[in-house]
mmCIF file of C-alpha atoms in Angstrom:
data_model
loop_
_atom_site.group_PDB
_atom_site.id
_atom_site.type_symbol
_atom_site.label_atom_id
_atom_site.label_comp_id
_atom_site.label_asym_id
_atom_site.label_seq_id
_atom_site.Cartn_x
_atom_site.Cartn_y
_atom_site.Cartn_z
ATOM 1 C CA UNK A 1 33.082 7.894 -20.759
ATOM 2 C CA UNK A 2 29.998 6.879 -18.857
ATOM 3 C CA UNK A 3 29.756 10.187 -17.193
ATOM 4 C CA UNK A 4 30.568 12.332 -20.113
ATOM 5 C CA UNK A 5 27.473 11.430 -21.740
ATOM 6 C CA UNK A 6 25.610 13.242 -19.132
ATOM 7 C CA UNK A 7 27.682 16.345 -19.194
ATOM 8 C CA UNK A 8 26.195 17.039 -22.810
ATOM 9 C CA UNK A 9 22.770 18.012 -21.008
ATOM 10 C CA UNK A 10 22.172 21.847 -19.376
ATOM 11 C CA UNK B 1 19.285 15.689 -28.418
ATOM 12 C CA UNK B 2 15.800 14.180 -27.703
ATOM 13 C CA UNK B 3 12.386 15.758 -27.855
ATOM 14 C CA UNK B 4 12.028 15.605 -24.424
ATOM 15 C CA UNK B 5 15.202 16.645 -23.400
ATOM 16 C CA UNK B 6 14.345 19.949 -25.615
ATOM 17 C CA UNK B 7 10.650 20.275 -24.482
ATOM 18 C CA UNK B 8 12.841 19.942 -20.855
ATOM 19 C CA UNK B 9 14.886 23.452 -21.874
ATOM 20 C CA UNK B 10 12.591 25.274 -23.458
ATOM 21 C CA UNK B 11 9.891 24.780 -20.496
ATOM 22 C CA UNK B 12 13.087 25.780 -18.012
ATOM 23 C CA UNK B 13 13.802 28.923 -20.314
ATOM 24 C CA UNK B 14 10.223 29.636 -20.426
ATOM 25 C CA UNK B 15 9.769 29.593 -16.677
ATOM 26 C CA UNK B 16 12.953 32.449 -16.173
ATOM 27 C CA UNK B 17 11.494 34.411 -18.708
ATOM 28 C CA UNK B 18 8.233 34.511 -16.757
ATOM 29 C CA UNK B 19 9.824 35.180 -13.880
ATOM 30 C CA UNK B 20 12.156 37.968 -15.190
ATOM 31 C CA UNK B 21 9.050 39.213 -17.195
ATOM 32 C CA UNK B 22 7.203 39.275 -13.968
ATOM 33 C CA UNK B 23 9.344 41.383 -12.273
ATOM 34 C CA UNK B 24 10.255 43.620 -15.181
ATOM 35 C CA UNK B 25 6.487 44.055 -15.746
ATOM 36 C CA UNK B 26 5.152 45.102 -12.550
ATOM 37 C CA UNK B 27 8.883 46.210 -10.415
ATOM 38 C CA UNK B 28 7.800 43.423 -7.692
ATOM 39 C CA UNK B 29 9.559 40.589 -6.922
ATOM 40 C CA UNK B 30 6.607 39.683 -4.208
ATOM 41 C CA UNK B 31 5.925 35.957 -3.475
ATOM 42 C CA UNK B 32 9.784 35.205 -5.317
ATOM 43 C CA UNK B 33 12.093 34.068 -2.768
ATOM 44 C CA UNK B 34 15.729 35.312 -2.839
ATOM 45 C CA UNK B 35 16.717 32.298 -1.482
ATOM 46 C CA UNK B 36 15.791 29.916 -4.185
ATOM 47 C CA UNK B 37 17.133 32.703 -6.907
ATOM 48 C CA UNK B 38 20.490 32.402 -5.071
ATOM 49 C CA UNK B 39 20.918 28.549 -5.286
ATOM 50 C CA UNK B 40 19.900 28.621 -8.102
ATOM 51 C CA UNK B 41 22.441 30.961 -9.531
ATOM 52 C CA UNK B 42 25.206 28.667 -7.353
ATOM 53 C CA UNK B 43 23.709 25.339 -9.086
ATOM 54 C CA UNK B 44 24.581 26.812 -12.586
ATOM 55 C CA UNK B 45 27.782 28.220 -11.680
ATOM 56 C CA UNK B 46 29.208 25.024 -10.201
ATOM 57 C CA UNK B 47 27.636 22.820 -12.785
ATOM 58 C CA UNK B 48 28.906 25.318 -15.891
ATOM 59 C CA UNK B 49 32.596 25.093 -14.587
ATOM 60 C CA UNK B 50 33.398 23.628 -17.704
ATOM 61 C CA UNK B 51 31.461 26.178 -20.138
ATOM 62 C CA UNK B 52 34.338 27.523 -21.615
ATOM 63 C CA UNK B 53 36.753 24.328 -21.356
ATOM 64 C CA UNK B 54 34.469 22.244 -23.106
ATOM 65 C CA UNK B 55 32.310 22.891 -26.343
ATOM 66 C CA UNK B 56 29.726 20.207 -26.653
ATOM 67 C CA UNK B 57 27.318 22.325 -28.870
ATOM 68 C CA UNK B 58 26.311 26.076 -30.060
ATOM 69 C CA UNK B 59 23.224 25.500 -28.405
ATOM 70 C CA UNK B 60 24.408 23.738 -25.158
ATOM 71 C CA UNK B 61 27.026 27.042 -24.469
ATOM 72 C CA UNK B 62 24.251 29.752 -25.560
ATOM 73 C CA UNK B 63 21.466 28.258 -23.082
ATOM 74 C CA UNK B 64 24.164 27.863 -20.260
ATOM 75 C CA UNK B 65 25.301 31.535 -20.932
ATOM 76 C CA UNK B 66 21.366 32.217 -20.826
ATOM 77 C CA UNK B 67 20.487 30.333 -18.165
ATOM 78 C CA UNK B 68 23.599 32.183 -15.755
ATOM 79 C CA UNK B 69 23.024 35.382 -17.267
ATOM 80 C CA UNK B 70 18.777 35.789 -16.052
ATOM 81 C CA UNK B 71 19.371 33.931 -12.994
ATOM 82 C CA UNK B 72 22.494 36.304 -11.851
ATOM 83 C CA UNK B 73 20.479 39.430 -12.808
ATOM 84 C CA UNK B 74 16.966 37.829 -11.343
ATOM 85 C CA UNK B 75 19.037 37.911 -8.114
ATOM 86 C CA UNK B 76 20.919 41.309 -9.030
ATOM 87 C CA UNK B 77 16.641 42.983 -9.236
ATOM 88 C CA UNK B 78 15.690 41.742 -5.909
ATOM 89 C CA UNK B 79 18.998 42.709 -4.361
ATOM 90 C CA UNK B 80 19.690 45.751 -5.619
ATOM 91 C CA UNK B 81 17.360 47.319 -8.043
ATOM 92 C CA UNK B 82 15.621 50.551 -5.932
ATOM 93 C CA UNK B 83 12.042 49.673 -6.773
ATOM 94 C CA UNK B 84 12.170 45.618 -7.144
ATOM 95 C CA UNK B 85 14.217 45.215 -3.741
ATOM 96 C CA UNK B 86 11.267 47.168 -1.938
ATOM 97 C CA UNK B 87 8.717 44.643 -2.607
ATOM 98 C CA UNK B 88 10.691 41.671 -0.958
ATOM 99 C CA UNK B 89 9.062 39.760 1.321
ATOM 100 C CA UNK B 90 12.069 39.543 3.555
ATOM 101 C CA UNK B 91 10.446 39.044 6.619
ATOM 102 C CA UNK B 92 8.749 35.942 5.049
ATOM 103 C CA UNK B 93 11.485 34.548 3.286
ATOM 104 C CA UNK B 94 13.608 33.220 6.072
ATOM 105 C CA UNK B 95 14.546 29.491 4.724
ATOM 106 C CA UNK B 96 18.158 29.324 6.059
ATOM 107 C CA UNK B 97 19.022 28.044 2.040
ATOM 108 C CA UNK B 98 22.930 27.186 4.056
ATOM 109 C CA UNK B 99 21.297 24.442 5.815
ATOM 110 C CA UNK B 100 20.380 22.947 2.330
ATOM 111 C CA UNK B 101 23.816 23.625 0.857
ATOM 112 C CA UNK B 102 26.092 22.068 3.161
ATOM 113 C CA UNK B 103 24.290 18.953 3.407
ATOM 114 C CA UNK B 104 24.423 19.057 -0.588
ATOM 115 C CA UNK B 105 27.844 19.602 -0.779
ATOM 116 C CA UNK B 106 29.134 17.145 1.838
ATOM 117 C CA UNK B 107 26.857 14.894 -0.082
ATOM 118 C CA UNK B 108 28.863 15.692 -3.023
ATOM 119 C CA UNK B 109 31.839 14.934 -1.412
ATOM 120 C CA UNK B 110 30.576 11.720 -0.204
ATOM 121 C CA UNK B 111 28.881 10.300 -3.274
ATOM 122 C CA UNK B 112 29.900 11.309 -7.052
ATOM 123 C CA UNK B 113 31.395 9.716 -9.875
ATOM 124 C CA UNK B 114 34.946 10.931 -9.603
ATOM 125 C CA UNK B 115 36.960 12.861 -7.285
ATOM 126 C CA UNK B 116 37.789 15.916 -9.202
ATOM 127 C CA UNK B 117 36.978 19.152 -8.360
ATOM 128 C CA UNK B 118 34.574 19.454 -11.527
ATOM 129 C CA UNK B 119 32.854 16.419 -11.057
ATOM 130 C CA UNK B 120 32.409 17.015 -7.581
ATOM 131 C CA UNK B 121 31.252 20.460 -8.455
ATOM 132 C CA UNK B 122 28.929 19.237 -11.045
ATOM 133 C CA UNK B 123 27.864 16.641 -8.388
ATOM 134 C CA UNK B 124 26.854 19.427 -6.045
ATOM 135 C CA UNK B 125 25.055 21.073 -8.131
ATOM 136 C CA UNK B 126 22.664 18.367 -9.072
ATOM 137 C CA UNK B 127 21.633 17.670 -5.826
ATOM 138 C CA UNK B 128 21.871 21.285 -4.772
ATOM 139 C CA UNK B 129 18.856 21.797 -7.689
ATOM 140 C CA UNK B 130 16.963 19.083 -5.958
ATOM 141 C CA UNK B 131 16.189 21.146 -3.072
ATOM 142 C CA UNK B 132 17.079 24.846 -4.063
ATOM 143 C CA UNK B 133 13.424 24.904 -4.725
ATOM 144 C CA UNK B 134 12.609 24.435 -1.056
ATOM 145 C CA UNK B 135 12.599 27.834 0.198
ATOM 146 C CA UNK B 136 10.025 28.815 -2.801
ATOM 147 C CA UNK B 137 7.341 26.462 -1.579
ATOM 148 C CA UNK B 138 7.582 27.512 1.633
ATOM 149 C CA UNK B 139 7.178 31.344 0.887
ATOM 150 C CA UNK B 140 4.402 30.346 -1.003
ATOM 151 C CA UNK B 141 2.791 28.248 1.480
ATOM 152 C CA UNK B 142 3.290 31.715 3.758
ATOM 153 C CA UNK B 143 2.236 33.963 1.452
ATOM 154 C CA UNK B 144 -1.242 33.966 1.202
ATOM 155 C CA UNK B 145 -2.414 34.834 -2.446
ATOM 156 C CA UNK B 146 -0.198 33.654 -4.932
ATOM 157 C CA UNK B 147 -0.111 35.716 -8.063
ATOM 158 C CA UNK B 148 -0.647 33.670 -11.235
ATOM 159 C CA UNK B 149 2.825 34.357 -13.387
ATOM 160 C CA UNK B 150 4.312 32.916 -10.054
ATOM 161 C CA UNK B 151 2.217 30.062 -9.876
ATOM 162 C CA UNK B 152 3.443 29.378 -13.574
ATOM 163 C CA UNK B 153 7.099 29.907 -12.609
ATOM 164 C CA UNK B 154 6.898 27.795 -10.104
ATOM 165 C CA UNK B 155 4.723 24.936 -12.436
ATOM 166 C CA UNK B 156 7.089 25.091 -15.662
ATOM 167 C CA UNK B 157 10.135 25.044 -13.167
ATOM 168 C CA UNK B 158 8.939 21.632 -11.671
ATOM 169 C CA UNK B 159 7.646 20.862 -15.256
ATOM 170 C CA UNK B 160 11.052 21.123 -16.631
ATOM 171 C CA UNK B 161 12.668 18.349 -14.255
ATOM 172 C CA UNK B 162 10.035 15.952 -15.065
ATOM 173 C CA UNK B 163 10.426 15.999 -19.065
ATOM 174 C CA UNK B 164 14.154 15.654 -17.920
ATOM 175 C CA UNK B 165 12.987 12.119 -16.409
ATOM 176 C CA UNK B 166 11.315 11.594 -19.077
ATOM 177 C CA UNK B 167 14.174 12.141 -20.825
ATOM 178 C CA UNK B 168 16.899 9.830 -18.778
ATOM 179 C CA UNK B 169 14.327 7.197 -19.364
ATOM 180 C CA UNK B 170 14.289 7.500 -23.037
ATOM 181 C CA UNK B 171 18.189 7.781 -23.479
ATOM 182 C CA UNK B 172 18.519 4.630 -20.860
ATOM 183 C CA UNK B 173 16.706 2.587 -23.867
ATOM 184 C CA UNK B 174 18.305 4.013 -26.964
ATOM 185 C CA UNK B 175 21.868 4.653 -25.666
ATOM 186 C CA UNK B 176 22.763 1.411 -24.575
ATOM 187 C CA UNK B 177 21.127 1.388 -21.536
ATOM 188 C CA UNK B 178 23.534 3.797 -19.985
ATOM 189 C CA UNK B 179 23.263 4.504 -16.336
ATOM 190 C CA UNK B 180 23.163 7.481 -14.421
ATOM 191 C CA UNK B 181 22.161 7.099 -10.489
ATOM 192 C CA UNK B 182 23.073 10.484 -9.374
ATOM 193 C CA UNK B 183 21.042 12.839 -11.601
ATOM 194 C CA UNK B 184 18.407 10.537 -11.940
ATOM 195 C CA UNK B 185 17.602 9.876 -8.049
ATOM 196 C CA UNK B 186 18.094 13.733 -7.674
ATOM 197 C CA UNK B 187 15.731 14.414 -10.733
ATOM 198 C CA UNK B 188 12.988 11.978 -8.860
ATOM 199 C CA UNK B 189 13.566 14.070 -5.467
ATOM 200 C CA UNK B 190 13.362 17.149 -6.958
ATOM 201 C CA UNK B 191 10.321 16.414 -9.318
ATOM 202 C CA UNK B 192 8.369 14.765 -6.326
ATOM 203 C CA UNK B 193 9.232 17.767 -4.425
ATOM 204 C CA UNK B 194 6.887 19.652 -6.323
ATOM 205 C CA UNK B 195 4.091 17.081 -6.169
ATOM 206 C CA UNK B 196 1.575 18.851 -4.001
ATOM 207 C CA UNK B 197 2.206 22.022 -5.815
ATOM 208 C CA UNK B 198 1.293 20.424 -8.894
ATOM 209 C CA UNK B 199 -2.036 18.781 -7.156
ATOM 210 C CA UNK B 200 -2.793 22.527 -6.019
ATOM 211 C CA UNK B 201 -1.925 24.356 -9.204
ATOM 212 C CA UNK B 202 -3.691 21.550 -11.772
ATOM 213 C CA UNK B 203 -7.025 21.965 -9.115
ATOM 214 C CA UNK B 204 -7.124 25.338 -8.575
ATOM 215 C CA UNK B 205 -6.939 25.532 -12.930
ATOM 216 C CA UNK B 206 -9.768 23.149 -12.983
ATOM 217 C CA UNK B 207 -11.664 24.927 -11.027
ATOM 218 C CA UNK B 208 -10.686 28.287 -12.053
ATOM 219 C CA UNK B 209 -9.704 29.768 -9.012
ATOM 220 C CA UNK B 210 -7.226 31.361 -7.440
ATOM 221 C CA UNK B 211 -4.194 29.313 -6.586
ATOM 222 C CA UNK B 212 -3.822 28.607 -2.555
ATOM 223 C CA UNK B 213 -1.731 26.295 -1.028
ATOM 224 C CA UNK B 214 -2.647 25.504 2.372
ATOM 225 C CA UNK B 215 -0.577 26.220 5.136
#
Protein backbone atom coordinates (compact mmCIF):
# COMPACT_ATOMS: atom_id res chain seq x y z
CA UNK A 1 0.00 0.00 0.00
CA UNK A 2 2.99 2.08 0.94
CA UNK A 3 4.26 2.11 -2.54
CA UNK A 4 1.03 2.63 -4.30
CA UNK A 5 0.74 5.97 -2.96
CA UNK A 6 3.64 6.99 -4.99
CA UNK A 7 2.49 5.45 -8.19
CA UNK A 8 -0.39 8.18 -8.26
CA UNK A 9 2.41 10.85 -9.24
CA UNK A 10 3.72 11.27 -13.22
CA UNK B 1 -2.93 16.41 -5.64
CA UNK B 2 -0.84 19.23 -4.01
CA UNK B 3 0.09 22.63 -5.31
CA UNK B 4 3.41 21.75 -5.63
CA UNK B 5 3.09 18.56 -7.02
CA UNK B 6 0.99 20.52 -9.91
CA UNK B 7 3.35 23.59 -10.13
CA UNK B 8 5.94 20.24 -10.47
CA UNK B 9 3.88 19.11 -13.94
CA UNK B 10 3.05 22.01 -15.35
CA UNK B 11 6.82 23.42 -15.10
CA UNK B 12 7.85 19.70 -16.66
CA UNK B 13 5.12 20.20 -19.49
CA UNK B 14 6.24 23.65 -19.92
CA UNK B 15 9.88 22.75 -20.39
CA UNK B 16 8.88 19.95 -23.50
CA UNK B 17 6.85 22.42 -24.97
CA UNK B 18 9.83 24.78 -25.12
CA UNK B 19 11.84 22.37 -26.31
CA UNK B 20 9.48 20.99 -29.03
CA UNK B 21 8.61 24.72 -29.76
CA UNK B 22 12.26 25.31 -30.15
CA UNK B 23 12.83 22.98 -32.63
CA UNK B 24 9.56 23.41 -34.48
CA UNK B 25 10.36 27.16 -34.57
CA UNK B 26 13.69 27.40 -35.97
CA UNK B 27 14.19 23.31 -37.63
CA UNK B 28 17.41 23.04 -35.19
CA UNK B 29 17.79 20.81 -32.62
CA UNK B 30 21.47 22.49 -31.91
CA UNK B 31 22.80 22.44 -28.29
CA UNK B 32 19.78 19.41 -27.55
CA UNK B 33 21.42 16.24 -26.96
CA UNK B 34 19.90 13.03 -28.43
CA UNK B 35 21.13 11.29 -25.71
CA UNK B 36 19.22 12.82 -22.91
CA UNK B 37 15.91 12.85 -25.37
CA UNK B 38 16.42 9.05 -25.57
CA UNK B 39 16.49 8.28 -21.76
CA UNK B 40 14.25 10.22 -21.36
CA UNK B 41 11.75 8.63 -23.64
CA UNK B 42 13.01 5.03 -21.88
CA UNK B 43 12.31 6.64 -18.24
CA UNK B 44 8.59 7.23 -19.26
CA UNK B 45 8.12 4.10 -21.00
CA UNK B 46 9.32 1.89 -18.15
CA UNK B 47 7.73 4.00 -15.50
CA UNK B 48 4.13 4.20 -17.61
CA UNK B 49 4.02 0.29 -17.83
CA UNK B 50 1.00 0.46 -15.99
CA UNK B 51 -0.82 3.41 -18.03
CA UNK B 52 -3.38 1.41 -19.34
CA UNK B 53 -3.67 -1.29 -16.39
CA UNK B 54 -4.23 1.20 -13.93
CA UNK B 55 -6.52 4.42 -13.95
CA UNK B 56 -5.58 6.62 -11.08
CA UNK B 57 -6.98 9.88 -12.69
CA UNK B 58 -8.13 11.67 -16.15
CA UNK B 59 -5.41 13.89 -15.60
CA UNK B 60 -2.65 11.44 -14.41
CA UNK B 61 -3.32 9.15 -17.95
CA UNK B 62 -3.61 12.43 -20.28
CA UNK B 63 -0.15 13.98 -18.97
CA UNK B 64 1.53 10.43 -19.17
CA UNK B 65 0.09 10.04 -22.77
CA UNK B 66 1.55 13.74 -23.19
CA UNK B 67 4.53 13.40 -21.65
CA UNK B 68 5.43 9.88 -24.04
CA UNK B 69 3.89 11.32 -26.94
CA UNK B 70 6.52 14.88 -27.22
CA UNK B 71 9.33 13.05 -25.86
CA UNK B 72 9.00 10.02 -28.59
CA UNK B 73 8.51 12.59 -31.40
CA UNK B 74 11.31 15.15 -29.78
CA UNK B 75 13.54 12.11 -30.47
CA UNK B 76 11.64 11.07 -33.82
CA UNK B 77 12.82 15.32 -35.15
CA UNK B 78 16.38 14.89 -34.33
CA UNK B 79 16.50 11.38 -35.74
CA UNK B 80 14.76 11.54 -38.61
CA UNK B 81 13.19 14.73 -39.65
CA UNK B 82 15.42 15.98 -43.02
CA UNK B 83 16.04 19.50 -41.79
CA UNK B 84 16.09 19.04 -37.74
CA UNK B 85 18.54 15.90 -37.97
CA UNK B 86 21.07 18.24 -39.95
CA UNK B 87 21.65 20.55 -37.19
CA UNK B 88 22.78 17.79 -34.62
CA UNK B 89 25.69 18.28 -32.95
CA UNK B 90 26.69 14.68 -33.27
CA UNK B 91 30.17 15.06 -33.10
CA UNK B 92 29.67 16.82 -29.69
CA UNK B 93 27.19 14.74 -28.26
CA UNK B 94 29.15 11.63 -27.49
CA UNK B 95 27.96 10.80 -23.68
CA UNK B 96 27.91 6.96 -23.96
CA UNK B 97 24.01 7.41 -22.18
CA UNK B 98 24.55 2.98 -21.89
CA UNK B 99 27.07 3.56 -19.32
CA UNK B 100 24.34 5.46 -17.28
CA UNK B 101 21.66 2.86 -17.98
CA UNK B 102 23.13 -0.24 -16.93
CA UNK B 103 24.35 0.98 -13.77
CA UNK B 104 20.60 2.27 -13.31
CA UNK B 105 19.12 -0.78 -14.05
CA UNK B 106 21.34 -3.18 -12.09
CA UNK B 107 20.64 -0.65 -9.44
CA UNK B 108 17.10 -1.39 -9.94
CA UNK B 109 17.59 -4.81 -9.63
CA UNK B 110 19.52 -4.43 -6.54
CA UNK B 111 17.45 -1.95 -4.59
CA UNK B 112 13.47 -1.45 -5.11
CA UNK B 113 10.49 -2.04 -3.24
CA UNK B 114 9.32 -5.29 -4.72
CA UNK B 115 10.52 -7.75 -7.10
CA UNK B 116 8.12 -7.49 -9.90
CA UNK B 117 8.84 -6.66 -13.16
CA UNK B 118 6.75 -3.28 -12.84
CA UNK B 119 8.14 -2.20 -9.79
CA UNK B 120 11.45 -2.93 -10.84
CA UNK B 121 10.69 -1.15 -14.04
CA UNK B 122 9.26 1.77 -12.30
CA UNK B 123 12.39 1.53 -10.04
CA UNK B 124 14.62 1.97 -13.06
CA UNK B 125 13.17 4.56 -14.26
CA UNK B 126 13.46 6.80 -11.29
CA UNK B 127 16.91 6.54 -10.99
CA UNK B 128 17.41 6.37 -14.73
CA UNK B 129 15.75 10.25 -14.61
CA UNK B 130 18.33 11.09 -12.04
CA UNK B 131 21.06 11.04 -14.44
CA UNK B 132 19.42 10.99 -18.01
CA UNK B 133 20.12 14.62 -17.72
CA UNK B 134 23.87 14.04 -17.73
CA UNK B 135 24.66 14.00 -21.26
CA UNK B 136 22.71 17.56 -21.62
CA UNK B 137 25.07 19.35 -19.29
CA UNK B 138 27.84 18.13 -20.80
CA UNK B 139 26.88 19.21 -24.45
CA UNK B 140 26.25 22.33 -23.00
CA UNK B 141 29.36 22.72 -21.17
CA UNK B 142 30.91 21.86 -24.96
CA UNK B 143 28.92 23.91 -26.77
CA UNK B 144 29.95 27.23 -26.50
CA UNK B 145 26.90 29.70 -26.75
CA UNK B 146 23.92 28.37 -25.38
CA UNK B 147 20.77 29.63 -26.98
CA UNK B 148 18.25 31.00 -24.47
CA UNK B 149 14.92 28.61 -25.08
CA UNK B 150 17.63 25.89 -24.24
CA UNK B 151 18.86 27.44 -21.30
CA UNK B 152 15.07 27.52 -20.18
CA UNK B 153 14.58 23.85 -21.09
CA UNK B 154 17.20 22.91 -19.35
CA UNK B 155 16.14 25.42 -16.05
CA UNK B 156 12.28 24.37 -15.90
CA UNK B 157 13.49 20.66 -16.42
CA UNK B 158 15.68 20.85 -13.19
CA UNK B 159 12.91 23.21 -11.82
CA UNK B 160 10.38 20.56 -12.12
CA UNK B 161 12.29 17.90 -9.83
CA UNK B 162 12.76 20.36 -7.17
CA UNK B 163 8.91 21.40 -6.67
CA UNK B 164 8.65 17.50 -6.75
CA UNK B 165 10.86 17.64 -3.40
CA UNK B 166 9.05 20.07 -2.38
CA UNK B 167 6.34 18.09 -2.87
CA UNK B 168 7.49 14.57 -1.07
CA UNK B 169 8.17 16.86 1.79
CA UNK B 170 4.75 18.22 2.02
CA UNK B 171 2.90 14.78 1.54
CA UNK B 172 5.54 13.19 4.25
CA UNK B 173 3.64 15.69 6.82
CA UNK B 174 0.04 15.46 5.75
CA UNK B 175 -0.12 11.76 4.68
CA UNK B 176 0.92 10.17 7.66
CA UNK B 177 4.32 10.63 7.37
CA UNK B 178 4.62 8.13 4.60
CA UNK B 179 8.02 7.18 3.40
CA UNK B 180 9.51 6.95 0.19
CA UNK B 181 13.55 6.46 0.07
CA UNK B 182 13.89 5.61 -3.49
CA UNK B 183 12.31 8.55 -5.36
CA UNK B 184 13.20 10.85 -2.85
CA UNK B 185 17.16 10.16 -2.70
CA UNK B 186 16.91 10.02 -6.60
CA UNK B 187 14.87 13.37 -6.67
CA UNK B 188 17.86 14.98 -4.34
CA UNK B 189 20.56 13.49 -6.93
CA UNK B 190 18.92 14.56 -9.74
CA UNK B 191 17.92 18.13 -8.47
CA UNK B 192 21.58 18.70 -7.13
CA UNK B 193 22.70 17.58 -10.43
CA UNK B 194 21.59 20.65 -11.85
CA UNK B 195 23.02 22.89 -9.14
CA UNK B 196 25.75 24.68 -11.03
CA UNK B 197 23.50 25.10 -13.94
CA UNK B 198 21.15 26.84 -11.86
CA UNK B 199 24.15 29.13 -10.25
CA UNK B 200 25.07 29.87 -14.06
CA UNK B 201 21.61 30.39 -15.47
CA UNK B 202 20.17 32.61 -12.21
CA UNK B 203 23.80 34.82 -12.77
CA UNK B 204 23.97 35.12 -16.17
CA UNK B 205 19.85 36.50 -15.75
CA UNK B 206 21.08 38.87 -13.20
CA UNK B 207 23.39 40.15 -15.10
CA UNK B 208 21.72 39.99 -18.34
CA UNK B 209 24.02 38.18 -20.30
CA UNK B 210 24.40 35.51 -22.27
CA UNK B 211 24.31 32.16 -20.58
CA UNK B 212 27.99 30.32 -20.49
CA UNK B 213 28.89 27.57 -18.57
CA UNK B 214 32.46 27.14 -18.21
CA UNK B 215 34.19 24.33 -19.46
Amino acid sequence: VQQDAVKDEL
Amino acid sequence: MNVFRLAGDMTHLLSIIILLLKIRATKSCTGISLKTQELYVIVFLTRYLDLFTKYISFYNTTMKLVFLGTSISIVWYMRYHKVVKQTYNKDQDTFRHYFLAIPCFLLALLIHHEFTVIEVLWTFSIYLEAVAILPQLVLLQRSRNIDNLTGNYVFLLGAYRALYLVNWVYRYFTENHLVRWIPWLSGLVQTTLYADFFYYYIKSWKNNEKLQLPA
